[in-house]
PDB file of C-alpha atoms in Angstrom:
ATOM      1  CA  MET A 283       5.052   2.121   6.634  1.00  0.00           C
ATOM      2  CA  LYS A 284       5.413  -1.254   6.272  1.00  0.00           C
ATOM      3  CA  ILE A 285       4.185  -1.806   2.316  1.00  0.00           C
ATOM      4  CA  ILE A 286       6.849   0.989   1.112  1.00  0.00           C
ATOM      5  CA  SER A 287       9.541  -0.182   3.163  1.00  0.00           C
ATOM      6  CA  TYR A 288       9.162  -3.683   1.467  1.00  0.00           C
ATOM      7  CA  LEU A 289       9.159  -2.034  -1.829  1.00  0.00           C
ATOM      8  CA  LYS A 290      12.421   0.076  -1.480  1.00  0.00           C
ATOM      9  CA  LYS A 291      14.315  -3.538   0.411  1.00  0.00           C
ATOM     10  CA  ILE A 292      12.675  -4.846  -3.178  1.00  0.00           C
ATOM     11  CA  GLY A 293      13.917  -2.050  -5.423  1.00  0.00           C
ATOM     12  CA  LEU A 294      17.364  -2.587  -3.715  1.00  0.00           C
ATOM     13  CA  PHE A 295      17.656  -5.796  -4.145  1.00  0.00           C
ATOM     14  CA  ILE A 296      16.828  -5.376  -8.168  1.00  0.00           C
ATOM     15  CA  VAL A 297      19.647  -2.333  -8.323  1.00  0.00           C
ATOM     16  CA  SER A 298      21.856  -4.309  -6.446  1.00  0.00           C
ATOM     17  CA  PHE A 299      21.564  -7.785  -8.825  1.00  0.00           C
ATOM     18  CA  LEU A 300      21.872  -5.378 -11.776  1.00  0.00           C
ATOM     19  CA  LEU A 301      24.821  -3.368 -10.328  1.00  0.00           C
ATOM     20  CA  TYR A 302      26.813  -6.652 -10.064  1.00  0.00           C
ATOM     21  CA  GLU A 303      25.528  -8.037 -13.128  1.00  0.00           C
ATOM     22  CA  LEU A 304      27.910  -4.657 -14.735  1.00  0.00           C
ATOM     23  CA  LEU A 305      30.300  -5.198 -12.867  1.00  0.00           C
ATOM     24  CA  MET A 306      30.744  -8.331 -13.950  1.00  0.00           C
ATOM     25  CA  SER A 307      30.536  -7.926 -17.742  1.00  0.00           C
ATOM     26  CA  SER A 308      33.504  -5.355 -16.865  1.00  0.00           C
ATOM     27  CA  TYR A 309      35.722  -8.067 -15.768  1.00  0.00           C
ATOM     28  CA  VAL A 310      36.191  -8.985 -19.418  1.00  0.00           C
ATOM     29  CA  ILE A 311      38.725  -6.432 -20.687  1.00  0.00           C
ATOM     30  CA  PRO A 312      38.601  -5.388 -23.733  1.00  0.00           C
ATOM     31  CA  LYS A 313      41.326  -6.675 -26.351  1.00  0.00           C
ATOM     32  CA  SER A 314      41.904  -3.216 -27.598  1.00  0.00           C
ATOM     33  CA  LEU A 315      43.533  -2.764 -24.049  1.00  0.00           C
ATOM     34  CA  ASN A 316      45.254  -5.541 -23.839  1.00  0.00           C
ATOM     35  CA  SER A 317      48.135  -3.890 -26.376  1.00  0.00           C
ATOM     36  CA  ASN A 318      48.346  -0.698 -23.791  1.00  0.00           C
ATOM     37  CA  LYS A 319      49.249  -1.290 -20.196  1.00  0.00           C
ATOM     38  CA  GLU A 320      49.007   1.887 -19.037  1.00  0.00           C
ATOM     39  CA  VAL A 321      45.511   2.533 -20.234  1.00  0.00           C
ATOM     40  CA  LEU A 322      45.487  -1.603 -18.972  1.00  0.00           C
ATOM     41  CA  GLY A 323      46.860  -0.439 -15.198  1.00  0.00           C
ATOM     42  CA  LYS A 324      43.816   2.423 -15.246  1.00  0.00           C
ATOM     43  CA  TYR A 325      41.249   0.283 -16.019  1.00  0.00           C
ATOM     44  CA  HIS A 326      41.784  -2.074 -13.613  1.00  0.00           C
ATOM     45  CA  PHE A 327      42.309   0.267 -11.129  1.00  0.00           C
ATOM     46  CA  VAL A 328      38.831   1.999 -11.379  1.00  0.00           C
ATOM     47  CA  LEU A 329      37.813  -1.487 -11.636  1.00  0.00           C
ATOM     48  CA  TYR A 330      39.189  -2.643  -8.458  1.00  0.00           C
ATOM     49  CA  VAL A 331      37.883   1.026  -6.443  1.00  0.00           C
ATOM     50  CA  ALA A 332      34.485  -0.036  -7.778  1.00  0.00           C
ATOM     51  CA  THR A 333      34.479  -3.906  -7.038  1.00  0.00           C
ATOM     52  CA  ILE A 334      35.040  -2.347  -3.226  1.00  0.00           C
ATOM     53  CA  ALA A 335      32.917   0.305  -3.219  1.00  0.00           C
ATOM     54  CA  LEU A 336      30.276  -2.585  -4.743  1.00  0.00           C
ATOM     55  CA  VAL A 337      30.707  -4.870  -2.294  1.00  0.00           C
ATOM     56  CA  MET A 338      30.938  -2.133   0.721  1.00  0.00           C
ATOM     57  CA  LEU A 339      27.597  -1.487  -0.681  1.00  0.00           C
ATOM     58  CA  VAL A 340      25.223  -4.334  -0.584  1.00  0.00           C
ATOM     59  CA  TYR A 341      27.075  -5.357   2.425  1.00  0.00           C
ATOM     60  CA  HIS A 342      26.106  -2.275   4.338  1.00  0.00           C
ATOM     61  CA  ILE A 343      21.989  -2.746   2.477  1.00  0.00           C
ATOM     62  CA  TYR A 344      21.983  -6.179   3.865  1.00  0.00           C
ATOM     63  CA  LYS A 345      23.558  -4.960   7.332  1.00  0.00           C
ATOM     64  CA  LYS A 346      20.273  -1.922   7.549  1.00  0.00           C
ATOM     65  CA  GLN A 347      17.906  -4.443   6.923  1.00  0.00           C
ATOM     66  CA  LEU A 348      19.197  -7.137   9.542  1.00  0.00           C
ATOM     67  CA  GLU A 349      18.868  -4.271  12.076  1.00  0.00           C
ATOM     68  CA  GLN A 350      14.843  -3.346  10.635  1.00  0.00           C
ATOM     69  CA  GLU A 351      14.337  -7.106  11.188  1.00  0.00           C
ATOM     70  CA  ASN A 352      16.072  -9.946  12.329  1.00  0.00           C
ATOM     71  CA  GLU A 353      14.043 -12.645  13.522  1.00  0.00           C
ATOM     72  CA  TRP A 354      16.469 -15.517  12.237  1.00  0.00           C
ATOM     73  CA  HIS A 355      19.131 -13.947  14.400  1.00  0.00           C
ATOM     74  CA  PHE A 356      21.369 -13.476  11.133  1.00  0.00           C
ATOM     75  CA  ASN A 357      25.152 -12.248  11.690  1.00  0.00           C
ATOM     76  CA  GLU A 358      25.568 -12.190  15.170  1.00  0.00           C
ATOM     77  CA  LYS A 359      28.548 -12.679  16.834  1.00  0.00           C
ATOM     78  CA  PRO A 360      30.507 -15.247  17.378  1.00  0.00           C
ATOM     79  CA  HIS A 361      30.888 -15.007  13.729  1.00  0.00           C
ATOM     80  CA  PHE A 362      33.821 -18.491  13.663  1.00  0.00           C
ATOM     81  CA  LYS A 363      32.435 -21.451  14.588  1.00  0.00           C
ATOM     82  CA  TRP A 364      34.258 -25.102  14.035  1.00  0.00           C
ATOM     83  CA  SER A 365      31.004 -26.799  13.728  1.00  0.00           C
ATOM     84  CA  LYS A 366      29.729 -23.795  10.872  1.00  0.00           C
ATOM     85  CA  LEU A 367      32.799 -24.883   9.032  1.00  0.00           C
ATOM     86  CA  GLY A 368      32.521 -28.325   9.161  1.00  0.00           C
ATOM     87  CA  TYR A 369      29.234 -27.906   7.638  1.00  0.00           C
ATOM     88  CA  SER A 370      29.983 -25.647   4.779  1.00  0.00           C
ATOM     89  CA  GLY A 371      32.580 -27.900   4.054  1.00  0.00           C
ATOM     90  CA  LEU A 372      30.076 -30.915   3.963  1.00  0.00           C
ATOM     91  CA  ALA A 373      27.531 -29.270   2.089  1.00  0.00           C
ATOM     92  CA  PHE A 374      30.099 -28.114  -0.574  1.00  0.00           C
ATOM     93  CA  VAL A 375      30.816 -32.081  -0.672  1.00  0.00           C
ATOM     94  CA  VAL A 376      26.884 -33.232  -1.060  1.00  0.00           C
ATOM     95  CA  MET A 377      26.743 -29.795  -3.766  1.00  0.00           C
ATOM     96  CA  ILE A 378      29.912 -31.521  -5.756  1.00  0.00           C
ATOM     97  CA  ALA A 379      28.333 -35.142  -5.231  1.00  0.00           C
ATOM     98  CA  ALA A 380      24.475 -33.955  -6.324  1.00  0.00           C
ATOM     99  CA  GLN A 381      25.461 -32.322  -9.323  1.00  0.00           C
ATOM    100  CA  VAL A 382      27.568 -35.419 -10.505  1.00  0.00           C
ATOM    101  CA  LEU A 383      24.552 -37.806 -10.246  1.00  0.00           C
ATOM    102  CA  ILE A 384      21.869 -35.229 -11.353  1.00  0.00           C
ATOM    103  CA  ASN A 385      24.383 -35.022 -14.871  1.00  0.00           C
ATOM    104  CA  ILE A 386      24.051 -39.352 -14.753  1.00  0.00           C
ATOM    105  CA  PHE A 387      20.648 -39.490 -13.935  1.00  0.00           C
ATOM    106  CA  LEU A 388      19.955 -36.973 -16.938  1.00  0.00           C
ATOM    107  CA  SER A 389      22.825 -38.248 -19.110  1.00  0.00           C
ATOM    108  CA  SER A 390      23.914 -35.054 -19.429  1.00  0.00           C
ATOM    109  CA  SER A 391      27.681 -34.307 -19.899  1.00  0.00           C
ATOM    110  CA  SER A 392      27.027 -30.570 -21.669  1.00  0.00           C
ATOM    111  CA  ASN A 393      27.211 -27.553 -19.883  1.00  0.00           C
ATOM    112  CA  SER A 394      24.888 -24.938 -19.132  1.00  0.00           C
ATOM    113  CA  ALA A 395      23.999 -21.953 -20.835  1.00  0.00           C
ATOM    114  CA  ASN A 396      25.172 -20.187 -17.939  1.00  0.00           C
ATOM    115  CA  GLN A 397      28.662 -22.183 -17.955  1.00  0.00           C
ATOM    116  CA  LYS A 398      28.968 -21.948 -21.525  1.00  0.00           C
ATOM    117  CA  ALA A 399      28.547 -18.285 -21.603  1.00  0.00           C
ATOM    118  CA  ILE A 400      31.224 -17.859 -18.886  1.00  0.00           C
ATOM    119  CA  ASP A 401      33.663 -20.067 -20.403  1.00  0.00           C
ATOM    120  CA  GLN A 402      33.398 -17.813 -23.629  1.00  0.00           C
ATOM    121  CA  LEU A 403      33.266 -14.780 -21.896  1.00  0.00           C
ATOM    122  CA  ALA A 404      36.978 -16.421 -20.271  1.00  0.00           C
ATOM    123  CA  LYS A 405      38.228 -16.410 -23.758  1.00  0.00           C
ATOM    124  CA  GLY A 406      40.899 -13.677 -24.380  1.00  0.00           C
ATOM    125  CA  THR A 407      40.198 -12.338 -20.676  1.00  0.00           C
ATOM    126  CA  ASP A 408      43.722 -12.542 -18.119  1.00  0.00           C
ATOM    127  CA  TRP A 409      43.023 -13.611 -14.379  1.00  0.00           C
ATOM    128  CA  HIS A 410      40.887 -11.161 -13.113  1.00  0.00           C
ATOM    129  CA  PHE A 411      38.059 -12.734 -14.225  1.00  0.00           C
ATOM    130  CA  ILE A 412      38.861 -15.733 -12.548  1.00  0.00           C
ATOM    131  CA  VAL A 413      39.218 -14.175  -9.808  1.00  0.00           C
ATOM    132  CA  PHE A 414      36.083 -12.791 -10.019  1.00  0.00           C
ATOM    133  CA  ILE A 415      34.463 -16.093 -10.772  1.00  0.00           C
ATOM    134  CA  ILE A 416      36.034 -17.599  -7.746  1.00  0.00           C
ATOM    135  CA  PHE A 417      35.905 -15.627  -5.308  1.00  0.00           C
ATOM    136  CA  LEU A 418      33.965 -12.336  -5.868  1.00  0.00           C
ATOM    137  CA  ALA A 419      30.849 -13.549  -7.803  1.00  0.00           C
ATOM    138  CA  PRO A 420      30.022 -16.278  -4.779  1.00  0.00           C
ATOM    139  CA  MET A 421      30.761 -12.846  -2.107  1.00  0.00           C
ATOM    140  CA  PHE A 422      28.640 -10.780  -4.390  1.00  0.00           C
ATOM    141  CA  GLU A 423      25.176 -13.708  -5.059  1.00  0.00           C
ATOM    142  CA  GLU A 424      25.308 -14.938  -0.954  1.00  0.00           C
ATOM    143  CA  ILE A 425      24.887 -10.937  -0.275  1.00  0.00           C
ATOM    144  CA  ILE A 426      22.165 -10.066  -3.014  1.00  0.00           C
ATOM    145  CA  LEU A 427      20.498 -13.461  -3.363  1.00  0.00           C
ATOM    146  CA  ARG A 428      20.710 -15.622  -0.223  1.00  0.00           C
ATOM    147  CA  GLY A 429      21.297 -12.577   2.467  1.00  0.00           C
ATOM    148  CA  GLN A 430      18.692 -10.029   0.865  1.00  0.00           C
ATOM    149  CA  PHE A 431      16.663 -12.646  -0.160  1.00  0.00           C
ATOM    150  CA  PHE A 432      15.700 -13.518   3.059  1.00  0.00           C
ATOM    151  CA  ASN A 433      15.191  -9.734   4.663  1.00  0.00           C
ATOM    152  CA  ILE A 434      12.405  -9.319   2.213  1.00  0.00           C
ATOM    153  CA  ALA A 435      11.405 -12.933   2.325  1.00  0.00           C
ATOM    154  CA  PHE A 436      10.323 -15.566   4.846  1.00  0.00           C
ATOM    155  CA  THR A 437      10.987 -13.313   7.175  1.00  0.00           C
ATOM    156  CA  LYS A 438       9.418 -14.974  10.106  1.00  0.00           C
ATOM    157  CA  GLU A 439      11.720 -17.929  11.981  1.00  0.00           C
ATOM    158  CA  ASN A 440       9.268 -20.722  11.149  1.00  0.00           C
ATOM    159  CA  LYS A 441       9.591 -24.225   9.784  1.00  0.00           C
ATOM    160  CA  LEU A 442       7.567 -23.461   7.174  1.00  0.00           C
ATOM    161  CA  ASN A 443       9.028 -20.947   6.153  1.00  0.00           C
ATOM    162  CA  TYR A 444      12.054 -22.469   6.337  1.00  0.00           C
ATOM    163  CA  TRP A 445      11.505 -25.108   3.472  1.00  0.00           C
ATOM    164  CA  LEU A 446       9.584 -22.608   1.433  1.00  0.00           C
ATOM    165  CA  GLY A 447      12.525 -20.267   1.931  1.00  0.00           C
ATOM    166  CA  ILE A 448      14.628 -22.930   0.978  1.00  0.00           C
ATOM    167  CA  VAL A 449      12.876 -24.050  -2.277  1.00  0.00           C
ATOM    168  CA  ILE A 450      11.980 -20.954  -3.369  1.00  0.00           C
ATOM    169  CA  ASN A 451      15.251 -19.553  -3.233  1.00  0.00           C
ATOM    170  CA  GLY A 452      16.494 -22.317  -4.530  1.00  0.00           C
ATOM    171  CA  LEU A 453      13.823 -21.751  -7.565  1.00  0.00           C
ATOM    172  CA  PHE A 454      14.982 -17.905  -7.982  1.00  0.00           C
ATOM    173  CA  PHE A 455      18.672 -18.408  -8.072  1.00  0.00           C
ATOM    174  CA  ALA A 456      18.513 -21.569 -10.784  1.00  0.00           C
ATOM    175  CA  TRP A 457      16.201 -19.385 -12.789  1.00  0.00           C
ATOM    176  CA  LEU A 458      18.707 -16.290 -12.531  1.00  0.00           C
ATOM    177  CA  HIS A 459      21.189 -18.653 -13.342  1.00  0.00           C
ATOM    178  CA  ASN A 460      19.505 -20.112 -16.214  1.00  0.00           C
ATOM    179  CA  PRO A 461      16.845 -18.497 -17.852  1.00  0.00           C
ATOM    180  CA  THR A 462      15.951 -20.455 -20.495  1.00  0.00           C
ATOM    181  CA  PHE A 463      15.330 -23.161 -18.375  1.00  0.00           C
ATOM    182  CA  SER A 464      16.808 -26.042 -20.114  1.00  0.00           C
ATOM    183  CA  ILE A 465      17.300 -29.342 -18.177  1.00  0.00           C
ATOM    184  CA  HIS A 466      20.071 -28.277 -16.535  1.00  0.00           C
ATOM    185  CA  ILE A 467      18.306 -25.982 -14.249  1.00  0.00           C
ATOM    186  CA  ILE A 468      17.414 -28.885 -12.283  1.00  0.00           C
ATOM    187  CA  THR A 469      21.206 -28.765 -10.881  1.00  0.00           C
ATOM    188  CA  TYR A 470      21.058 -24.850 -10.236  1.00  0.00           C
ATOM    189  CA  TRP A 471      18.078 -25.183  -7.922  1.00  0.00           C
ATOM    190  CA  VAL A 472      20.178 -28.032  -6.356  1.00  0.00           C
ATOM    191  CA  MET A 473      22.965 -25.665  -5.841  1.00  0.00           C
ATOM    192  CA  GLY A 474      20.246 -22.795  -5.095  1.00  0.00           C
ATOM    193  CA  ALA A 475      18.523 -25.005  -1.711  1.00  0.00           C
ATOM    194  CA  ILE A 476      22.165 -26.298  -1.530  1.00  0.00           C
ATOM    195  CA  LEU A 477      23.276 -22.806  -0.550  1.00  0.00           C
ATOM    196  CA  ALA A 478      20.296 -21.634   1.232  1.00  0.00           C
ATOM    197  CA  THR A 479      19.839 -24.519   3.592  1.00  0.00           C
ATOM    198  CA  THR A 480      23.626 -23.656   4.675  1.00  0.00           C
ATOM    199  CA  TYR A 481      22.818 -20.104   4.993  1.00  0.00           C
ATOM    200  CA  LEU A 482      19.580 -20.903   7.211  1.00  0.00           C
ATOM    201  CA  ASN A 483      20.992 -23.149   9.189  1.00  0.00           C
ATOM    202  CA  THR A 484      24.678 -21.619   9.880  1.00  0.00           C
ATOM    203  CA  LYS A 485      22.444 -18.267  10.124  1.00  0.00           C
ATOM    204  CA  ASP A 486      25.994 -16.782   9.061  1.00  0.00           C
ATOM    205  CA  LEU A 487      26.564 -15.375   4.651  1.00  0.00           C
ATOM    206  CA  ARG A 488      30.281 -16.352   5.556  1.00  0.00           C
ATOM    207  CA  TYR A 489      29.671 -20.611   5.227  1.00  0.00           C
ATOM    208  CA  SER A 490      27.278 -20.030   2.359  1.00  0.00           C
ATOM    209  CA  PHE A 491      30.155 -17.975   0.706  1.00  0.00           C
ATOM    210  CA  VAL A 492      32.948 -20.551   2.019  1.00  0.00           C
ATOM    211  CA  THR A 493      30.482 -23.232  -0.167  1.00  0.00           C
ATOM    212  CA  HIS A 494      29.754 -21.205  -3.035  1.00  0.00           C
ATOM    213  CA  MET A 495      33.818 -20.516  -3.339  1.00  0.00           C
ATOM    214  CA  LEU A 496      34.366 -24.006  -3.332  1.00  0.00           C
ATOM    215  CA  ASN A 497      32.412 -24.850  -5.873  1.00  0.00           C
ATOM    216  CA  ASN A 498      33.079 -22.176  -8.301  1.00  0.00           C
ATOM    217  CA  THR A 499      36.813 -23.103  -7.765  1.00  0.00           C
ATOM    218  CA  ILE A 500      35.585 -26.748  -8.849  1.00  0.00           C
ATOM    219  CA  ALA A 501      34.134 -25.369 -12.001  1.00  0.00           C
ATOM    220  CA  ALA A 502      36.732 -22.643 -12.595  1.00  0.00           C
ATOM    221  CA  LEU A 503      39.241 -24.975 -13.309  1.00  0.00           C
ATOM    222  CA  PRO A 504      39.051 -25.607 -16.436  1.00  0.00           C
ATOM    223  CA  LEU A 505      39.579 -21.930 -16.821  1.00  0.00           C
ATOM    224  CA  ILE A 506      42.490 -22.252 -14.841  1.00  0.00           C
ATOM    225  CA  LEU A 507      44.137 -24.470 -16.803  1.00  0.00           C
ATOM    226  CA  GLY A 508      43.203 -23.160 -20.375  1.00  0.00           C
ATOM    227  CA  MET A 509      45.482 -20.281 -19.313  1.00  0.00           C
ATOM    228  CA  HIS A 510      48.446 -22.154 -19.016  1.00  0.00           C
TER     229      HIS A 510
END
């Protein structure tokens, strides 16, 4: 039974991530719709409904898994603490500083393939895609890549799982964002490790989400400025 339950979690993880990727691509509005406001309005409505439904689905999966096993005491009340919010802000500062230092060390001023792909997708689209990058992408990725991930792997709370979880989750996050294994994978590994550390230390996805959202806001600034 444990093997079946484990395989089910992996299957739900894969389905959750694939649906998230499909939803993200749907936020790139086809140019053919821009000239038809009525059709565009209906497209946006369906998109909003699909987004809400998928958020509810992946979070439901996450919470159900916690009900089955939760040695880390994730997502327990009280959810809000100033100390945790401060930790989230500090993690953001460390993340930005790490990215700057890594780029200096690697003597790289170019963007990663993932960032270039996002920039390319954003061309010709509207503000909905920017909202997705800043707000929705961090939400989905934290629920799936942090929440569901740690419900599958490293489920026992101990120091070995803590450090291995941070390293492996960071590498997994990096691989998903940089499957070509370019030099930029180091940056994504550090980002993933910091987000994993934030989740494990605060034991609440809300705080790793805040860190992730702030980072994506900085990354999206060129896109925002480019729309004016």
